[in-house]
CSV table of N, CA and C in Angstrom, one decimal:
chain,number,residue,atom,x,y,z
A,21,MET,N,12.8,9.5,-15.1
A,21,MET,CA,13.6,8.5,-15.7
A,21,MET,C,12.8,7.7,-16.7
A,22,GLY,N,11.6,7.4,-16.3
A,22,GLY,CA,10.7,6.6,-17.2
A,22,GLY,C,10.4,7.2,-18.5
A,23,ILE,N,10.2,8.5,-18.5
A,23,ILE,CA,9.9,9.2,-19.8
A,23,ILE,C,11.1,9.3,-20.6
A,24,THR,N,12.3,9.3,-20.0
A,24,THR,CA,13.6,9.3,-20.8
A,24,THR,C,13.7,7.9,-21.5
A,25,LEU,N,13.4,6.9,-20.8
A,25,LEU,CA,13.4,5.5,-21.4
A,25,LEU,C,12.4,5.4,-22.5
A,26,PHE,N,11.3,6.0,-22.3
A,26,PHE,CA,10.3,6.0,-23.4
A,26,PHE,C,10.8,6.6,-24.6
A,27,PHE,N,11.4,7.8,-24.5
A,27,PHE,CA,11.9,8.5,-25.8
A,27,PHE,C,13.1,7.7,-26.4
A,28,PHE,N,13.9,7.1,-25.6
A,28,PHE,CA,15.0,6.3,-26.2
A,28,PHE,C,14.4,5.1,-27.0
A,29,LEU,N,13.5,4.5,-26.4
A,29,LEU,CA,12.8,3.3,-27.0
A,29,LEU,C,12.0,3.8,-28.3
A,30,GLN,N,11.4,4.9,-28.2
A,30,GLN,CA,10.6,5.4,-29.3
A,30,GLN,C,11.6,5.7,-30.5
A,31,ALA,N,12.7,6.3,-30.1
A,31,ALA,CA,13.7,6.6,-31.2
A,31,ALA,C,14.2,5.3,-31.9
A,32,ARG,N,14.4,4.3,-31.1
A,32,ARG,CA,14.8,3.0,-31.7
A,32,ARG,C,13.7,2.4,-32.6
A,33,PHE,N,12.5,2.5,-32.1
A,33,PHE,CA,11.4,1.9,-32.8
A,33,PHE,C,11.1,2.6,-34.1
A,34,THR,N,11.1,4.0,-34.0
A,34,THR,CA,10.8,4.8,-35.2
A,34,THR,C,12.0,5.2,-36.1
A,35,HIS,N,13.2,4.9,-35.6
A,35,HIS,CA,14.4,5.3,-36.3
A,35,HIS,C,14.4,6.8,-36.5
A,36,ASN,N,13.9,7.5,-35.5
A,36,ASN,CA,13.8,9.0,-35.6
A,36,ASN,C,14.7,9.6,-34.5
A,37,ASN,N,15.8,10.2,-34.9
A,37,ASN,CA,16.8,10.7,-34.0
A,37,ASN,C,16.3,11.9,-33.1
A,38,CYS,N,15.2,12.5,-33.5
A,38,CYS,CA,14.7,13.6,-32.7
A,38,CYS,C,14.3,13.1,-31.3
A,39,TYR,N,13.7,11.9,-31.3
A,39,TYR,CA,13.4,11.3,-30.0
A,39,TYR,C,14.6,11.0,-29.2
A,40,GLU,N,15.6,10.5,-29.8
A,40,GLU,CA,16.9,10.2,-29.1
A,40,GLU,C,17.5,11.5,-28.5
A,41,ASP,N,17.5,12.6,-29.3
A,41,ASP,CA,18.1,13.9,-28.9
A,41,ASP,C,17.3,14.4,-27.7
A,42,PHE,N,16.0,14.3,-27.8
A,42,PHE,CA,15.1,14.7,-26.7
A,42,PHE,C,15.4,13.9,-25.4
A,43,ALA,N,15.5,12.6,-25.6
A,43,ALA,CA,15.8,11.7,-24.4
A,43,ALA,C,17.1,12.1,-23.8
A,44,GLY,N,18.1,12.4,-24.6
A,44,GLY,CA,19.4,12.8,-24.1
A,44,GLY,C,19.3,14.1,-23.3
A,45,GLU,N,18.5,15.0,-23.8
A,45,GLU,CA,18.3,16.3,-23.1
A,45,GLU,C,17.6,16.0,-21.7
A,46,LEU,N,16.6,15.1,-21.7
A,46,LEU,CA,15.9,14.8,-20.5
A,46,LEU,C,16.9,14.2,-19.5
A,47,LEU,N,17.7,13.3,-20.0
A,47,LEU,CA,18.7,12.6,-19.1
A,47,LEU,C,19.6,13.6,-18.5
A,48,ASP,N,20.1,14.5,-19.4
A,48,ASP,CA,21.0,15.6,-18.9
A,48,ASP,C,20.3,16.4,-17.8
A,49,ASP,N,19.0,16.7,-18.0
A,49,ASP,CA,18.3,17.5,-16.9
A,49,ASP,C,18.2,16.7,-15.6
A,50,ILE,N,17.9,15.4,-15.7
A,50,ILE,CA,17.9,14.5,-14.5
A,50,ILE,C,19.2,14.5,-13.8
A,51,CYS,N,20.3,14.3,-14.6
A,51,CYS,CA,21.6,14.3,-13.9
A,51,CYS,C,22.0,15.6,-13.3
A,52,ASP,N,21.6,16.7,-14.0
A,52,ASP,CA,21.9,18.0,-13.5
A,52,ASP,C,21.1,18.4,-12.2
A,53,SER,N,20.0,17.8,-12.1
A,53,SER,CA,19.1,18.1,-10.9
A,53,SER,C,19.3,17.1,-9.8
A,54,LEU,N,20.2,16.1,-9.9
A,54,LEU,CA,20.4,15.2,-8.8
A,54,LEU,C,20.9,15.9,-7.6
A,55,HIS,N,20.4,15.6,-6.4
A,55,HIS,CA,21.0,16.3,-5.2
A,55,HIS,C,20.9,15.3,-4.1
A,56,ILE,N,21.6,15.6,-3.1
A,56,ILE,CA,21.8,14.7,-2.0
A,56,ILE,C,20.5,14.5,-1.2
A,57,GLY,N,19.6,15.3,-1.3
A,57,GLY,CA,18.3,15.2,-0.6
A,57,GLY,C,17.3,14.2,-1.2
A,58,LEU,N,17.6,13.7,-2.4
A,58,LEU,CA,16.6,12.8,-3.0
A,58,LEU,C,16.5,11.5,-2.2
A,59,PRO,N,15.4,10.9,-2.2
A,59,PRO,CA,15.3,9.6,-1.4
A,59,PRO,C,16.1,8.5,-2.1
A,60,ILE,N,16.4,7.5,-1.4
A,60,ILE,CA,17.2,6.4,-2.0
A,60,ILE,C,16.3,5.4,-2.7
A,61,THR,N,15.0,5.5,-2.7
A,61,THR,CA,14.0,4.6,-3.2
A,61,THR,C,14.2,4.3,-4.7
A,62,PHE,N,13.6,3.2,-5.1
A,62,PHE,CA,13.5,2.8,-6.5
A,62,PHE,C,12.5,3.6,-7.2
A,63,ALA,N,11.3,3.7,-6.6
A,63,ALA,CA,10.2,4.3,-7.3
A,63,ALA,C,10.4,5.8,-7.7
A,64,ASP,N,11.0,6.5,-6.8
A,64,ASP,CA,11.1,8.0,-7.0
A,64,ASP,C,12.4,8.6,-6.5
A,65,GLY,N,13.5,7.8,-6.5
A,65,GLY,CA,14.7,8.2,-6.0
A,65,GLY,C,16.0,7.7,-6.7
A,66,LEU,N,17.0,7.7,-5.9
A,66,LEU,CA,18.4,7.4,-6.5
A,66,LEU,C,18.5,6.0,-7.1
A,67,CYS,N,17.9,5.0,-6.4
A,67,CYS,CA,18.0,3.6,-6.9
A,67,CYS,C,17.4,3.5,-8.3
A,68,GLY,N,16.2,4.1,-8.4
A,68,GLY,CA,15.5,4.0,-9.7
A,68,GLY,C,16.3,4.8,-10.8
A,69,ILE,N,16.8,6.0,-10.5
A,69,ILE,CA,17.6,6.7,-11.4
A,69,ILE,C,18.8,6.0,-11.8
A,70,GLY,N,19.5,5.4,-10.8
A,70,GLY,CA,20.8,4.7,-11.1
A,70,GLY,C,20.5,3.4,-11.9
A,71,TRP,N,19.4,2.7,-11.6
A,71,TRP,CA,19.1,1.5,-12.3
A,71,TRP,C,18.7,1.9,-13.8
A,72,GLY,N,18.0,3.0,-13.9
A,72,GLY,CA,17.6,3.4,-15.3
A,72,GLY,C,18.9,3.8,-16.1
A,73,ILE,N,19.9,4.4,-15.5
A,73,ILE,CA,21.1,4.7,-16.2
A,73,ILE,C,21.8,3.4,-16.6
A,74,GLU,N,21.9,2.4,-15.7
A,74,GLU,CA,22.5,1.1,-16.1
A,74,GLU,C,21.7,0.5,-17.2
A,75,PHE,N,20.4,0.5,-17.2
A,75,PHE,CA,19.6,-0.1,-18.2
A,75,PHE,C,19.8,0.6,-19.6
A,76,MET,N,19.9,1.9,-19.6
A,76,MET,CA,20.1,2.7,-20.8
A,76,MET,C,21.5,2.3,-21.4
A,77,LYS,N,22.5,2.2,-20.5
A,77,LYS,CA,23.8,1.8,-20.9
A,77,LYS,C,23.8,0.4,-21.5
A,78,ARG,N,23.1,-0.5,-20.9
A,78,ARG,CA,23.0,-1.9,-21.4
A,78,ARG,C,22.4,-1.9,-22.8
A,79,LEU,N,21.4,-1.1,-23.0
A,79,LEU,CA,20.8,-1.1,-24.3
A,79,LEU,C,21.5,-0.1,-25.4
A,80,ASN,N,22.6,0.4,-25.0
A,80,ASN,CA,23.4,1.2,-25.8
A,80,ASN,C,22.7,2.5,-26.2
A,81,PHE,N,21.9,3.0,-25.3
A,81,PHE,CA,21.3,4.3,-25.4
A,81,PHE,C,22.3,5.5,-25.0
A,82,ILE,N,23.1,5.1,-24.1
A,82,ILE,CA,24.1,6.1,-23.6
A,82,ILE,C,25.5,5.5,-23.6
A,83,GLU,N,26.5,6.3,-23.6
A,83,GLU,CA,27.9,5.9,-23.5
A,83,GLU,C,28.5,6.3,-22.2
A,84,GLY,N,29.6,5.8,-21.9
A,84,GLY,CA,30.3,6.2,-20.7
A,84,GLY,C,30.5,5.1,-19.7
A,85,ASP,N,31.3,5.3,-18.7
A,85,ASP,CA,31.6,4.4,-17.7
A,85,ASP,C,30.6,4.6,-16.5
A,86,THR,N,29.7,3.6,-16.3
A,86,THR,CA,28.7,3.8,-15.3
A,86,THR,C,29.3,3.9,-13.9
A,87,ASP,N,30.5,3.3,-13.7
A,87,ASP,CA,31.2,3.5,-12.4
A,87,ASP,C,31.5,4.9,-12.1
A,88,ASP,N,31.9,5.7,-13.2
A,88,ASP,CA,32.1,7.1,-13.0
A,88,ASP,C,30.8,7.9,-12.9
A,89,ILE,N,29.8,7.5,-13.7
A,89,ILE,CA,28.5,8.2,-13.7
A,89,ILE,C,27.8,8.1,-12.4
A,90,LEU,N,27.8,6.9,-11.8
A,90,LEU,CA,27.0,6.6,-10.7
A,90,LEU,C,27.7,6.5,-9.3
A,91,CYS,N,29.0,6.9,-9.3
A,91,CYS,CA,29.8,6.8,-8.1
A,91,CYS,C,29.2,7.6,-6.9
A,92,ASP,N,28.6,8.8,-7.2
A,92,ASP,CA,28.0,9.5,-6.1
A,92,ASP,C,26.7,8.8,-5.5
A,93,ILE,N,25.9,8.3,-6.5
A,93,ILE,CA,24.8,7.5,-6.0
A,93,ILE,C,25.2,6.3,-5.2
A,94,ASP,N,26.2,5.6,-5.7
A,94,ASP,CA,26.7,4.4,-5.0
A,94,ASP,C,27.1,4.7,-3.6
A,95,ARG,N,27.8,5.8,-3.4
A,95,ARG,CA,28.2,6.2,-2.1
A,95,ARG,C,27.0,6.6,-1.2
A,96,LYS,N,26.1,7.3,-1.8
A,96,LYS,CA,24.9,7.6,-1.0
A,96,LYS,C,24.1,6.4,-0.6
A,97,ILE,N,24.0,5.4,-1.5
A,97,ILE,CA,23.3,4.2,-1.2
A,97,ILE,C,24.0,3.5,0.0
A,98,MET,N,25.3,3.4,0.0
A,98,MET,CA,26.0,2.8,1.1
A,98,MET,C,25.9,3.4,2.4
A,99,GLU,N,25.4,4.7,2.4
A,99,GLU,CA,25.2,5.4,3.7
A,99,GLU,C,24.0,4.8,4.4
A,100,ARG,N,23.1,4.2,3.7
A,100,ARG,CA,21.9,3.6,4.3
A,100,ARG,C,22.2,2.3,5.0
A,101,ASP,N,21.8,2.2,6.2
A,101,ASP,CA,22.1,0.9,6.9
A,101,ASP,C,21.0,-0.1,6.6
A,102,VAL,N,21.4,-1.0,5.7
A,102,VAL,CA,20.4,-2.0,5.2
A,102,VAL,C,19.9,-3.0,6.3
A,103,ARG,N,20.7,-3.0,7.4
A,103,ARG,CA,20.3,-3.9,8.5
A,103,ARG,C,19.1,-3.4,9.3
A,104,ARG,N,18.8,-2.1,9.1
A,104,ARG,CA,17.7,-1.4,9.9
A,104,ARG,C,16.5,-1.0,9.0
A,105,ILE,N,16.5,-1.4,7.8
A,105,ILE,CA,15.3,-1.1,6.9
A,105,ILE,C,14.1,-1.9,7.3
A,106,SER,N,13.0,-1.3,7.5
A,106,SER,CA,11.8,-2.0,7.8
A,106,SER,C,10.9,-2.3,6.6
A,107,ASP,N,11.0,-1.4,5.6
A,107,ASP,CA,10.2,-1.5,4.4
A,107,ASP,C,11.0,-2.5,3.4
A,108,MET,N,10.3,-3.6,3.1
A,108,MET,CA,11.0,-4.6,2.2
A,108,MET,C,10.6,-4.4,0.7
A,109,THR,N,9.8,-3.5,0.4
A,109,THR,CA,9.2,-3.4,-0.9
A,109,THR,C,10.2,-3.0,-2.0
A,110,PHE,N,9.8,-3.3,-3.3
A,110,PHE,CA,10.5,-3.0,-4.5
A,110,PHE,C,10.5,-1.5,-4.6
A,111,GLU,N,9.4,-0.8,-4.5
A,111,GLU,CA,9.3,0.6,-4.8
A,111,GLU,C,10.0,1.5,-3.8
A,112,TYR,N,9.9,1.1,-2.5
A,112,TYR,CA,10.4,2.1,-1.4
A,112,TYR,C,11.4,1.4,-0.4
A,113,GLY,N,11.7,0.1,-0.5
A,113,GLY,CA,12.4,-0.5,0.5
A,113,GLY,C,13.7,-1.3,0.1
A,114,LEU,N,14.0,-2.3,0.9
A,114,LEU,CA,15.2,-3.1,0.7
A,114,LEU,C,15.2,-3.8,-0.7
A,115,GLU,N,14.1,-4.3,-1.1
A,115,GLU,CA,14.1,-5.0,-2.4
A,115,GLU,C,14.6,-4.0,-3.6
A,116,GLY,N,14.1,-2.8,-3.5
A,116,GLY,CA,14.6,-1.8,-4.5
A,116,GLY,C,16.0,-1.5,-4.5
A,117,ILE,N,16.6,-1.4,-3.3
A,117,ILE,CA,18.0,-1.2,-3.1
A,117,ILE,C,18.8,-2.4,-3.6
A,118,ALA,N,18.3,-3.6,-3.3
A,118,ALA,CA,18.9,-4.8,-3.7
A,118,ALA,C,19.0,-4.9,-5.3
A,119,ILE,N,17.9,-4.5,-5.9
A,119,ILE,CA,17.8,-4.5,-7.3
A,119,ILE,C,18.8,-3.5,-7.9
A,120,TYR,N,18.9,-2.3,-7.4
A,120,TYR,CA,19.9,-1.4,-7.9
A,120,TYR,C,21.3,-1.9,-7.7
A,121,VAL,N,21.6,-2.4,-6.5
A,121,VAL,CA,23.0,-2.9,-6.2
A,121,VAL,C,23.3,-4.1,-7.2
A,122,ARG,N,22.3,-5.0,-7.4
A,122,ARG,CA,22.5,-6.1,-8.3
A,122,ARG,C,22.8,-5.6,-9.7
A,123,SER,N,22.1,-4.5,-10.2
A,123,SER,CA,22.4,-4.0,-11.5
A,123,SER,C,23.8,-3.5,-11.6
A,124,ARG,N,24.3,-2.9,-10.5
A,124,ARG,CA,25.7,-2.4,-10.5
A,124,ARG,C,26.7,-3.5,-10.5
A,125,ILE,N,26.4,-4.5,-9.7
A,125,ILE,CA,27.3,-5.7,-9.6
A,125,ILE,C,27.4,-6.4,-11.0
A,126,ASP,N,26.3,-6.5,-11.7
A,126,ASP,CA,26.2,-7.1,-13.0
A,126,ASP,C,26.8,-6.3,-14.2
A,127,SER,N,27.0,-5.0,-13.9
A,127,SER,CA,27.4,-4.1,-15.0
A,127,SER,C,28.8,-4.5,-15.5
A,128,VAL,N,28.9,-4.3,-16.8
A,128,VAL,CA,30.2,-4.5,-17.5
A,128,VAL,C,31.1,-3.4,-17.0
A,129,ARG,N,32.3,-3.8,-16.6
A,129,ARG,CA,33.3,-2.8,-16.0
A,129,ARG,C,34.5,-2.6,-16.9
A,130,ALA,N,34.9,-1.4,-17.0
A,130,ALA,CA,36.2,-1.1,-17.7
A,130,ALA,C,37.4,-1.7,-17.0
A,131,THR,N,37.3,-1.7,-15.7
A,131,THR,CA,38.4,-2.3,-14.9
A,131,THR,C,37.9,-3.6,-14.2
A,132,LYS,N,38.5,-4.7,-14.6
A,132,LYS,CA,38.1,-6.0,-14.1
A,132,LYS,C,38.3,-6.1,-12.6
A,133,ASN,N,37.5,-6.8,-11.9
A,133,ASN,CA,37.5,-7.0,-10.4
A,133,ASN,C,37.3,-5.8,-9.6
A,134,LYS,N,36.8,-4.7,-10.2
A,134,LYS,CA,36.5,-3.5,-9.5
A,134,LYS,C,35.0,-3.5,-9.2
A,135,GLN,N,34.6,-3.4,-7.9
A,135,GLN,CA,33.2,-3.3,-7.6
A,135,GLN,C,32.9,-2.0,-7.0
A,136,PRO,N,31.7,-1.5,-7.3
A,136,PRO,CA,31.3,-0.1,-6.8
A,136,PRO,C,31.0,-0.1,-5.3
A,137,PHE,N,30.8,-1.2,-4.7
A,137,PHE,CA,30.4,-1.2,-3.3
A,137,PHE,C,31.5,-2.0,-2.5
A,138,ASP,N,31.7,-1.5,-1.3
A,138,ASP,CA,32.8,-2.1,-0.5
A,138,ASP,C,32.3,-3.5,0.1
A,139,PRO,N,33.2,-4.4,0.3
A,139,PRO,CA,32.8,-5.7,0.7
A,139,PRO,C,31.9,-5.8,2.0
A,140,SER,N,32.2,-4.9,3.0
A,140,SER,CA,31.3,-5.0,4.2
A,140,SER,C,29.9,-4.6,3.9
A,141,TYR,N,29.7,-3.6,3.0
A,141,TYR,CA,28.3,-3.2,2.7
A,141,TYR,C,27.6,-4.3,1.9
A,142,LEU,N,28.3,-5.0,1.0
A,142,LEU,CA,27.7,-6.1,0.3
A,142,LEU,C,27.4,-7.2,1.2
A,143,GLU,N,28.3,-7.5,2.2
A,143,GLU,CA,28.0,-8.6,3.1
A,143,GLU,C,26.7,-8.2,4.0
A,144,GLU,N,26.6,-7.0,4.4
A,144,GLU,CA,25.4,-6.6,5.2
A,144,GLU,C,24.2,-6.7,4.3
A,145,LEU,N,24.3,-6.2,3.1
A,145,LEU,CA,23.1,-6.3,2.2
A,145,LEU,C,22.7,-7.7,1.9
A,146,GLU,N,23.7,-8.6,1.7
A,146,GLU,CA,23.4,-10.0,1.4
A,146,GLU,C,22.7,-10.6,2.6
A,147,GLU,N,23.2,-10.3,3.8
A,147,GLU,CA,22.6,-10.9,5.0
A,147,GLU,C,21.2,-10.4,5.3
A,148,SER,N,21.0,-9.1,5.0
A,148,SER,CA,19.6,-8.5,5.2
A,148,SER,C,18.7,-9.1,4.2
A,149,CYS,N,19.1,-9.2,3.0
A,149,CYS,CA,18.3,-9.8,1.9
A,149,CYS,C,17.9,-11.3,2.3
A,150,LEU,N,18.9,-12.0,2.7
A,150,LEU,CA,18.6,-13.4,3.0
A,150,LEU,C,17.6,-13.5,4.2
A,151,ARG,N,17.8,-12.7,5.2
A,151,ARG,CA,16.9,-12.7,6.3
A,151,ARG,C,15.5,-12.3,5.9
A,152,ASN,N,15.3,-11.6,4.8
A,152,ASN,CA,14.0,-11.2,4.4
A,152,ASN,C,13.5,-11.8,3.1
A,153,ASN,N,14.1,-13.0,2.8
A,153,ASN,CA,13.7,-13.8,1.6
A,153,ASN,C,13.8,-13.1,0.3
A,154,ILE,N,14.8,-12.2,0.2
A,154,ILE,CA,15.2,-11.5,-1.0
A,154,ILE,C,16.4,-12.2,-1.6
A,155,LEU,N,16.3,-12.9,-2.6
A,155,LEU,CA,17.4,-13.7,-3.2
A,155,LEU,C,18.1,-12.9,-4.2
A,156,LEU,N,19.0,-12.1,-3.7
A,156,LEU,CA,19.8,-11.0,-4.4
A,156,LEU,C,20.3,-11.5,-5.8
A,157,TYR,N,20.8,-12.7,-5.8
A,157,TYR,CA,21.5,-13.2,-7.0
A,157,TYR,C,20.6,-14.1,-7.9
A,158,SER,N,19.3,-14.2,-7.6
A,158,SER,CA,18.5,-15.0,-8.4
A,158,SER,C,18.1,-14.3,-9.7
A,159,THR,N,17.6,-15.0,-10.7
A,159,THR,CA,17.2,-14.3,-11.9
A,159,THR,C,16.0,-13.4,-11.7
A,160,GLN,N,15.3,-13.5,-10.6
A,160,GLN,CA,14.2,-12.6,-10.3
A,160,GLN,C,14.6,-11.2,-10.2
A,161,TYR,N,15.9,-10.9,-9.9
A,161,TYR,CA,16.4,-9.6,-9.7
A,161,TYR,C,17.4,-9.2,-10.8
A,162,SER,N,17.4,-9.9,-11.9
A,162,SER,CA,18.2,-9.5,-13.1
A,162,SER,C,17.6,-8.3,-13.7
A,163,THR,N,18.4,-7.7,-14.6
A,163,THR,CA,17.9,-6.5,-15.3
A,163,THR,C,16.7,-6.7,-16.1
A,164,ASP,N,16.7,-7.8,-16.8
A,164,ASP,CA,15.6,-8.2,-17.7
A,164,ASP,C,14.3,-8.4,-16.8
A,165,SER,N,14.5,-9.2,-15.8
A,165,SER,CA,13.3,-9.4,-14.9
A,165,SER,C,12.8,-8.1,-14.3
A,166,THR,N,13.7,-7.3,-13.9
A,166,THR,CA,13.3,-6.0,-13.3
A,166,THR,C,12.5,-5.2,-14.3
A,167,TRP,N,13.1,-5.1,-15.5
A,167,TRP,CA,12.4,-4.3,-16.6
A,167,TRP,C,11.0,-4.9,-16.8
A,168,ASN,N,10.8,-6.2,-16.9
A,168,ASN,CA,9.5,-6.8,-17.1
A,168,ASN,C,8.6,-6.5,-15.9
A,169,ARG,N,9.2,-6.5,-14.7
A,169,ARG,CA,8.4,-6.2,-13.5
A,169,ARG,C,7.9,-4.7,-13.6
A,170,ILE,N,8.7,-3.8,-14.0
A,170,ILE,CA,8.3,-2.4,-14.1
A,170,ILE,C,7.2,-2.3,-15.1
A,171,LEU,N,7.4,-2.9,-16.3
A,171,LEU,CA,6.3,-2.8,-17.3
A,171,LEU,C,5.0,-3.5,-16.8
A,172,ASP,N,5.1,-4.6,-16.1
A,172,ASP,CA,3.9,-5.2,-15.5
A,172,ASP,C,3.2,-4.2,-14.6
A,173,ILE,N,3.9,-3.5,-13.7
A,173,ILE,CA,3.3,-2.5,-12.8
A,173,ILE,C,2.7,-1.4,-13.6
A,174,LEU,N,3.4,-0.9,-14.7
A,174,LEU,CA,2.8,0.1,-15.5
A,174,LEU,C,1.5,-0.4,-16.2
A,175,ALA,N,1.6,-1.6,-16.7
A,175,ALA,CA,0.4,-2.2,-17.4
A,175,ALA,C,-0.8,-2.3,-16.6
A,176,THR,N,-0.7,-2.4,-15.3
A,176,THR,CA,-1.9,-2.6,-14.4
A,176,THR,C,-2.2,-1.3,-13.7
A,177,HIS,N,-1.4,-0.2,-13.9
A,177,HIS,CA,-1.7,1.0,-13.2
A,177,HIS,C,-2.8,1.8,-13.9
A,178,PRO,N,-3.7,2.3,-13.2
A,178,PRO,CA,-4.8,3.1,-13.8
A,178,PRO,C,-4.3,4.5,-14.1
A,179,PHE,N,-4.1,4.7,-15.4
A,179,PHE,CA,-3.5,6.0,-15.8
A,179,PHE,C,-4.6,7.0,-15.8
A,180,SER,N,-4.2,8.2,-15.4
A,180,SER,CA,-5.2,9.3,-15.4
A,180,SER,C,-5.4,9.9,-16.8
A,181,GLU,N,-4.5,9.7,-17.7
A,181,GLU,CA,-4.6,10.2,-19.1
A,181,GLU,C,-4.6,9.0,-20.0
A,182,GLU,N,-5.4,9.1,-21.1
A,182,GLU,CA,-5.5,8.0,-22.0
A,182,GLU,C,-4.2,7.8,-22.7
A,183,LYS,N,-3.5,8.9,-23.1
A,183,LYS,CA,-2.2,8.9,-23.8
A,183,LYS,C,-1.2,9.4,-22.8
A,184,SER,N,-0.3,8.5,-22.4
A,184,SER,CA,0.8,8.9,-21.5
A,184,SER,C,2.1,8.1,-21.9
A,185,TRP,N,3.2,8.6,-21.5
A,185,TRP,CA,4.5,7.9,-21.7
A,185,TRP,C,4.5,6.6,-21.0
A,186,LYS,N,3.8,6.4,-19.9
A,186,LYS,CA,3.7,5.1,-19.2
A,186,LYS,C,3.0,4.1,-20.1
A,187,ARG,N,1.9,4.5,-20.7
A,187,ARG,CA,1.2,3.6,-21.6
A,187,ARG,C,2.1,3.3,-22.8
A,188,GLY,N,2.8,4.3,-23.3
A,188,GLY,CA,3.7,4.1,-24.4
A,188,GLY,C,4.8,3.1,-24.1
A,189,LEU,N,5.3,3.1,-22.9
A,189,LEU,CA,6.4,2.2,-22.5
A,189,LEU,C,5.8,0.7,-22.6
A,190,VAL,N,4.6,0.6,-22.1
A,190,VAL,CA,4.0,-0.8,-22.1
A,190,VAL,C,3.8,-1.2,-23.5
A,191,LYS,N,3.4,-0.4,-24.4
A,191,LYS,CA,3.2,-0.7,-25.8
A,191,LYS,C,4.5,-1.0,-26.5
A,192,LEU,N,5.5,-0.3,-26.1
A,192,LEU,CA,6.8,-0.6,-26.8
A,192,LEU,C,7.5,-1.8,-26.2
A,193,ARG,N,7.0,-2.4,-25.2
A,193,ARG,CA,7.5,-3.6,-24.6
A,193,ARG,C,7.8,-4.7,-25.6
A,194,THR,N,7.0,-4.9,-26.6
A,194,THR,CA,7.2,-6.0,-27.6
A,194,THR,C,8.5,-5.9,-28.4
A,195,ILE,N,9.1,-4.7,-28.4
A,195,ILE,CA,10.3,-4.5,-29.1
A,195,ILE,C,11.4,-5.4,-28.6
A,196,TYR,N,11.4,-5.6,-27.3
A,196,TYR,CA,12.5,-6.4,-26.6
A,196,TYR,C,12.1,-7.7,-26.1
A,197,GLU,N,11.0,-8.2,-26.5
A,197,GLU,CA,10.6,-9.6,-26.0
A,197,GLU,C,11.0,-10.6,-27.0
């Protein structure tokens, strides 16, 4: 998902549609290869993919109704009992799930008052977050804050290659600040 974001941002920065076309192809490949066995995590699973799609929609990189695009991911996320999660981290635990759910709640909807998660799931998530000092509705978990957090993680990550899409994302950060 990160490399897809990189190419969408590069297309906007350079005004070169080749990058946008390539990013679209990468996104199609990601969506075509989604399967039920992927982890729910943010770092390498469904929450990260879903959040990335919401982010791309927000920046007008993609079109469509994210409620339709992400309905299978939303259902899979709700299968996870958030009351029993022991990992609280952003990358692999409750905080990452909370960030994804928050992005879906904040998403602009075609149908007003429609939420992608049922009320009992949201109540359990809110209670679990509160118990673990995760303030679901604070600005800390907004899309912009999450994007900056991802870029901060990438900026401090020791890259194995001098030139990588991760480094490119960090350099392109200034476009949206």
